[in-house]
Short mmCIF file of C-alpha atoms in Angstrom, two decimals:
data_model
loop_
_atom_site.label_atom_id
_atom_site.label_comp_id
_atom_site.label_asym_id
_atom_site.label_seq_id
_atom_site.Cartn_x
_atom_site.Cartn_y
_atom_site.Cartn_z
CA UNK A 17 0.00 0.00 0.00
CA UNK A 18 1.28 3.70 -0.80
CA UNK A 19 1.75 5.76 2.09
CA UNK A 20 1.87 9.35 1.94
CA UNK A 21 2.67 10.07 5.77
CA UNK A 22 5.57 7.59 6.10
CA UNK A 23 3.23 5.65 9.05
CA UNK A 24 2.04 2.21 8.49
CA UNK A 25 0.22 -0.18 10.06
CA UNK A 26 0.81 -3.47 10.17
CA UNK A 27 -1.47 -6.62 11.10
CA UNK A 28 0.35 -9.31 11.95
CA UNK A 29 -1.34 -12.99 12.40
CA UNK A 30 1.06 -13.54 14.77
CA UNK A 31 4.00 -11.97 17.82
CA UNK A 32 6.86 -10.32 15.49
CA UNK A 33 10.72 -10.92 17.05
CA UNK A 34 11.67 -8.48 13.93
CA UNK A 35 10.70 -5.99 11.58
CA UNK A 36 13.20 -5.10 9.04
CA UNK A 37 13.09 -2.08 6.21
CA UNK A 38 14.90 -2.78 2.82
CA UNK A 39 15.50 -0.49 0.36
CA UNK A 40 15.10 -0.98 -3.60
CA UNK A 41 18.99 -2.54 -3.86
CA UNK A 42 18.71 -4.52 -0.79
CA UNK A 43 20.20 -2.16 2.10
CA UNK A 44 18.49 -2.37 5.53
CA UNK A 45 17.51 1.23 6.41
CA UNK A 46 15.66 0.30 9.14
CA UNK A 47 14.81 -2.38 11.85
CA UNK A 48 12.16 -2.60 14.80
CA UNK A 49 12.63 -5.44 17.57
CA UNK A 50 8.31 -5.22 19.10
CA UNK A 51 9.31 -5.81 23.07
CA UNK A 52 5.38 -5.16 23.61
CA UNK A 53 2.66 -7.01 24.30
CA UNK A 54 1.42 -8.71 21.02
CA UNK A 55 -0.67 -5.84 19.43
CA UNK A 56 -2.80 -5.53 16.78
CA UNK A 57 -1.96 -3.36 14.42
CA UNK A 58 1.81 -2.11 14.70
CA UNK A 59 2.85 1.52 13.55
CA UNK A 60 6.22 1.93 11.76
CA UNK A 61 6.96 5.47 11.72
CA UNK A 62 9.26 5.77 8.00
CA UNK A 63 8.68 9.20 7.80
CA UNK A 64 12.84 9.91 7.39
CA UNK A 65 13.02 7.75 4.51
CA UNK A 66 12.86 9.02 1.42
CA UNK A 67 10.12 8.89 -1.26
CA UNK A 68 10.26 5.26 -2.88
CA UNK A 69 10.09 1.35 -3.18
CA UNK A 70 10.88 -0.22 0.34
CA UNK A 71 10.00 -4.30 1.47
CA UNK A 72 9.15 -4.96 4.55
CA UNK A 73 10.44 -8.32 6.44
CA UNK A 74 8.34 -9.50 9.11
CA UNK A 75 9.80 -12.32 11.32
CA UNK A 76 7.83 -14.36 13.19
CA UNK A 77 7.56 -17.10 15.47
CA UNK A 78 6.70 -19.37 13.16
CA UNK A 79 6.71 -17.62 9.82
CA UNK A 80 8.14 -15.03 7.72
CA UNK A 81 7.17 -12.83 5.63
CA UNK A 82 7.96 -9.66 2.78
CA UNK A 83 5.46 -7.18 1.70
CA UNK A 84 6.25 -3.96 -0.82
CA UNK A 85 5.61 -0.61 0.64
CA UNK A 86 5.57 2.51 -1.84
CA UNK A 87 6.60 6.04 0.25
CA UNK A 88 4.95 8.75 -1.70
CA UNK A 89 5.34 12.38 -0.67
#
């Protein structure tokens, strides 16, 4: 999903160990390690990134997973 703010929310089906921003040639620009309670959704505040294509690595428990996230200003 675009964002325009550089906030997203995020719905995981399950507790996160990691979180994990990668830029279009594969840099990490940003990680998150959740030491809350398990909640439902999680805000990422990427507002200092820049404008562009970014994946997103969730880590899980059990699974793992990468979703594309488009910073529009």
């Amino acid at each position: 999903k675009p964002s325009q703010s550089g906030l997203v929310n995020i719905n995981p089906s399950e507790p996160l160990r990691r979180i994990r921003v990668i830029n279009a040639i594969g840099q990490t620009v940003a990680t998150q390690s959740p030491n809350q309670e398990y909640a439902n959704p999680l805000q990422l505040d990427l507002s200092l990134l820049p404008p562009g294509s970014y994946y997103v690595q969730l880590v899980g428990e059990l699974n793992s997973s990468i979703q594309k996230l488009q910073l529009l200003r």
